[in-house]
PDB file of C-alpha atoms in Angstrom:
ATOM      1  CA  THR A   1      33.399   5.574   8.677  1.00 71.00           C
ATOM      2  CA  ILE A   2      33.328   9.368   8.319  1.00 80.00           C
ATOM      3  CA  VAL A   3      34.313   9.036   4.665  1.00 81.00           C
ATOM      4  CA  VAL A   4      31.488   6.541   4.082  1.00 82.00           C
ATOM      5  CA  ALA A   5      28.968   8.821   5.817  1.00 84.00           C
ATOM      6  CA  ALA A   6      30.141  11.822   3.785  1.00 87.00           C
ATOM      7  CA  GLY A   7      29.872   9.760   0.607  1.00 88.00           C
ATOM      8  CA  ALA A   8      26.325   8.736   1.527  1.00 88.00           C
ATOM      9  CA  VAL A   9      25.338  12.374   2.114  1.00 88.00           C
ATOM     10  CA  VAL A  10      26.831  13.457  -1.210  1.00 90.00           C
ATOM     11  CA  ALA A  11      25.041  10.593  -2.975  1.00 91.00           C
ATOM     12  CA  MET A  12      21.719  11.573  -1.391  1.00 90.00           C
ATOM     13  CA  LEU A  13      22.157  15.210  -2.424  1.00 90.00           C
ATOM     14  CA  GLY A  14      22.999  14.102  -5.961  1.00 91.00           C
ATOM     15  CA  ALA A  15      19.909  11.918  -6.092  1.00 91.00           C
ATOM     16  CA  VAL A  16      17.675  14.778  -4.911  1.00 91.00           C
ATOM     17  CA  LEU A  17      19.147  17.156  -7.493  1.00 92.00           C
ATOM     18  CA  ALA A  18      18.765  14.562 -10.253  1.00 93.00           C
ATOM     19  CA  ALA A  19      15.134  13.934  -9.269  1.00 91.00           C
ATOM     20  CA  LYS A  20      14.349  17.654  -9.296  1.00 91.00           C
ATOM     21  CA  ALA A  21      16.008  18.069 -12.690  1.00 92.00           C
ATOM     22  CA  GLY A  22      14.046  15.103 -14.054  1.00 91.00           C
ATOM     23  CA  ILE A  23      10.750  16.510 -12.808  1.00 87.00           C
ATOM     24  CA  ALA A  24      11.553  19.924 -14.291  1.00 89.00           C
ATOM     25  CA  LEU A  25      12.408  18.378 -17.676  1.00 89.00           C
ATOM     26  CA  LEU A  26       9.205  16.342 -17.615  1.00 86.00           C
ATOM     27  CA  ALA A  27       7.147  19.458 -16.849  1.00 85.00           C
ATOM     28  CA  VAL A  28       8.810  21.391 -19.681  1.00 88.00           C
ATOM     29  CA  GLY A  29       8.270  18.513 -22.118  1.00 87.00           C
ATOM     30  CA  LEU A  30       4.608  18.131 -21.173  1.00 84.00           C
ATOM     31  CA  LYS A  31       4.046  21.882 -21.474  1.00 85.00           C
ATOM     32  CA  ALA A  32       5.699  21.885 -24.898  1.00 88.00           C
ATOM     33  CA  VAL A  33       3.214  19.332 -26.244  1.00 87.00           C
ATOM     34  CA  GLY A  34       0.248  21.010 -24.530  1.00 86.00           C
ATOM     35  CA  ILE A  35      -0.430  18.436 -21.815  1.00 84.00           C
ATOM     36  CA  THR A  36      -1.296  19.680 -18.350  1.00 82.00           C
ATOM     37  CA  VAL A  37      -0.850  17.745 -15.129  1.00 77.00           C
ATOM     38  CA  GLY A  38      -4.523  18.344 -14.298  1.00 81.00           C
ATOM     39  CA  GLY A  39      -5.559  16.853 -17.624  1.00 82.00           C
ATOM     40  CA  MET A  40      -3.373  13.798 -17.040  1.00 80.00           C
ATOM     41  CA  VAL A  41      -4.778  13.281 -13.556  1.00 80.00           C
ATOM     42  CA  ALA A  42      -8.364  13.668 -14.799  1.00 84.00           C
ATOM     43  CA  SER A  43      -7.841  11.088 -17.536  1.00 84.00           C
ATOM     44  CA  LEU A  44      -6.073   8.652 -15.192  1.00 84.00           C
ATOM     45  CA  LEU A  45      -8.438   9.134 -12.236  1.00 85.00           C
ATOM     46  CA  PRO A  46     -10.644   6.076 -12.971  1.00 86.00           C
ATOM     47  CA  ALA A  47      -7.586   3.821 -13.240  1.00 86.00           C
ATOM     48  CA  ILE A  48      -6.130   5.324 -10.058  1.00 82.00           C
ATOM     49  CA  ALA A  49      -9.419   4.710  -8.209  1.00 84.00           C
ATOM     50  CA  ILE A  50      -9.543   1.068  -9.324  1.00 85.00           C
ATOM     51  CA  PHE A  51      -5.906   0.533  -8.354  1.00 84.00           C
ATOM     52  CA  ALA A  52      -6.490   2.141  -4.950  1.00 80.00           C
ATOM     53  CA  ALA A  53      -9.524  -0.067  -4.286  1.00 80.00           C
ATOM     54  CA  LEU A  54      -7.590  -3.208  -5.193  1.00 79.00           C
ATOM     55  CA  ALA A  55      -4.630  -2.086  -3.093  1.00 73.00           C
ATOM     56  CA  LEU A  56      -6.895  -1.601  -0.073  1.00 69.00           C
ATOM     57  CA  VAL A  57      -8.284  -5.097  -0.463  1.00 68.00           C
ATOM     58  CA  VAL A  58      -4.857  -6.691  -0.841  1.00 64.00           C
ATOM     59  CA  ALA A  59      -3.102  -4.601   1.801  1.00 59.00           C
ATOM     60  CA  GLY A  60      -5.877  -4.916   4.371  1.00 58.00           C
ATOM     61  CA  PHE A  61      -6.490  -8.575   5.137  1.00 54.00           C
ATOM     62  CA  ALA A  62      -5.803 -11.764   3.258  1.00 51.00           C
ATOM     63  CA  VAL A  63      -8.038 -14.404   4.792  1.00 51.00           C
ATOM     64  CA  ALA A  64      -7.696 -17.964   3.572  1.00 49.00           C
ATOM     65  CA  PHE A  65     -10.074 -20.611   4.870  1.00 46.00           C
ATOM     66  CA  GLN A  66      -8.175 -23.827   5.417  1.00 47.00           C
ATOM     67  CA  ARG A  67     -10.466 -26.777   4.739  1.00 48.00           C
ATOM     68  CA  ASP A  68      -8.023 -29.380   6.003  1.00 50.00           C
ATOM     69  CA  ILE A  69      -7.997 -28.200   9.610  1.00 55.00           C
ATOM     70  CA  GLY A  70     -11.307 -26.347   9.705  1.00 58.00           C
ATOM     71  CA  GLY A  71      -9.788 -23.017  10.743  1.00 61.00           C
ATOM     72  CA  ILE A  72      -8.707 -19.785   9.160  1.00 64.00           C
ATOM     73  CA  ARG A  73      -5.405 -18.075   8.511  1.00 65.00           C
ATOM     74  CA  VAL A  74      -5.197 -14.297   8.500  1.00 68.00           C
ATOM     75  CA  SER A  75      -2.225 -12.287   7.281  1.00 68.00           C
ATOM     76  CA  THR A  76      -2.061  -8.612   8.184  1.00 65.00           C
ATOM     77  CA  TYR A  77       0.154  -6.207   6.315  1.00 65.00           C
ATOM     78  CA  ASN A  78       1.726  -2.849   7.175  1.00 65.00           C
ATOM     79  CA  ALA A  79      -1.271  -0.833   5.954  1.00 70.00           C
ATOM     80  CA  VAL A  80      -3.711  -2.310   8.464  1.00 73.00           C
ATOM     81  CA  SER A  81      -5.129   0.275  10.848  1.00 79.00           C
ATOM     82  CA  VAL A  82      -5.782  -0.267  14.554  1.00 80.00           C
ATOM     83  CA  PRO A  83      -9.608  -0.293  14.114  1.00 83.00           C
ATOM     84  CA  ASP A  84      -9.231  -2.961  11.400  1.00 80.00           C
ATOM     85  CA  VAL A  85      -7.121  -5.090  13.736  1.00 80.00           C
ATOM     86  CA  GLU A  86      -9.714  -4.636  16.500  1.00 83.00           C
ATOM     87  CA  THR A  87     -12.417  -5.816  14.069  1.00 84.00           C
ATOM     88  CA  LEU A  88     -10.303  -8.851  13.230  1.00 80.00           C
ATOM     89  CA  VAL A  89      -9.783  -9.635  16.926  1.00 83.00           C
ATOM     90  CA  GLY A  90     -13.550  -9.456  17.497  1.00 86.00           C
ATOM     91  CA  PHE A  91     -14.142 -11.825  14.584  1.00 83.00           C
ATOM     92  CA  MET A  92     -11.487 -14.229  15.885  1.00 80.00           C
ATOM     93  CA  ASP A  93     -13.027 -14.217  19.386  1.00 84.00           C
ATOM     94  CA  GLU A  94     -16.481 -14.962  17.951  1.00 85.00           C
ATOM     95  CA  PHE A  95     -15.043 -17.646  15.674  1.00 77.00           C
ATOM     96  CA  ALA A  96     -13.280 -19.276  18.650  1.00 79.00           C
ATOM     97  CA  ARG A  97     -16.487 -19.257  20.702  1.00 83.00           C
ATOM     98  CA  LYS A  98     -18.494 -20.878  17.909  1.00 80.00           C
ATOM     99  CA  ASN A  99     -15.889 -23.349  16.676  1.00 72.00           C
ATOM    100  CA  GLY A 100     -13.490 -23.791  19.574  1.00 65.00           C
TER     101      GLY A 100
END
């Protein structure tokens, strides 16, 4: 087991070094063609904002109204915050009072 652990540590160090080398080569290549990271971010910012908004919607709550049984199904994902869960609980309590 010590050999496996040592191998895992060596593999992790190799991966970190390879990632750093890749980032350095990318930076050198971008600088050579006159592209700055700030310029790339500025041009991609609208797409990043749209993606982030969609990710928040998908990662927050997926609520599907089930017509067959007259209820709802809610799936929460890892990105749901405690206040969002408290809001959901309040909605579920109100829903139960009205429809229960």
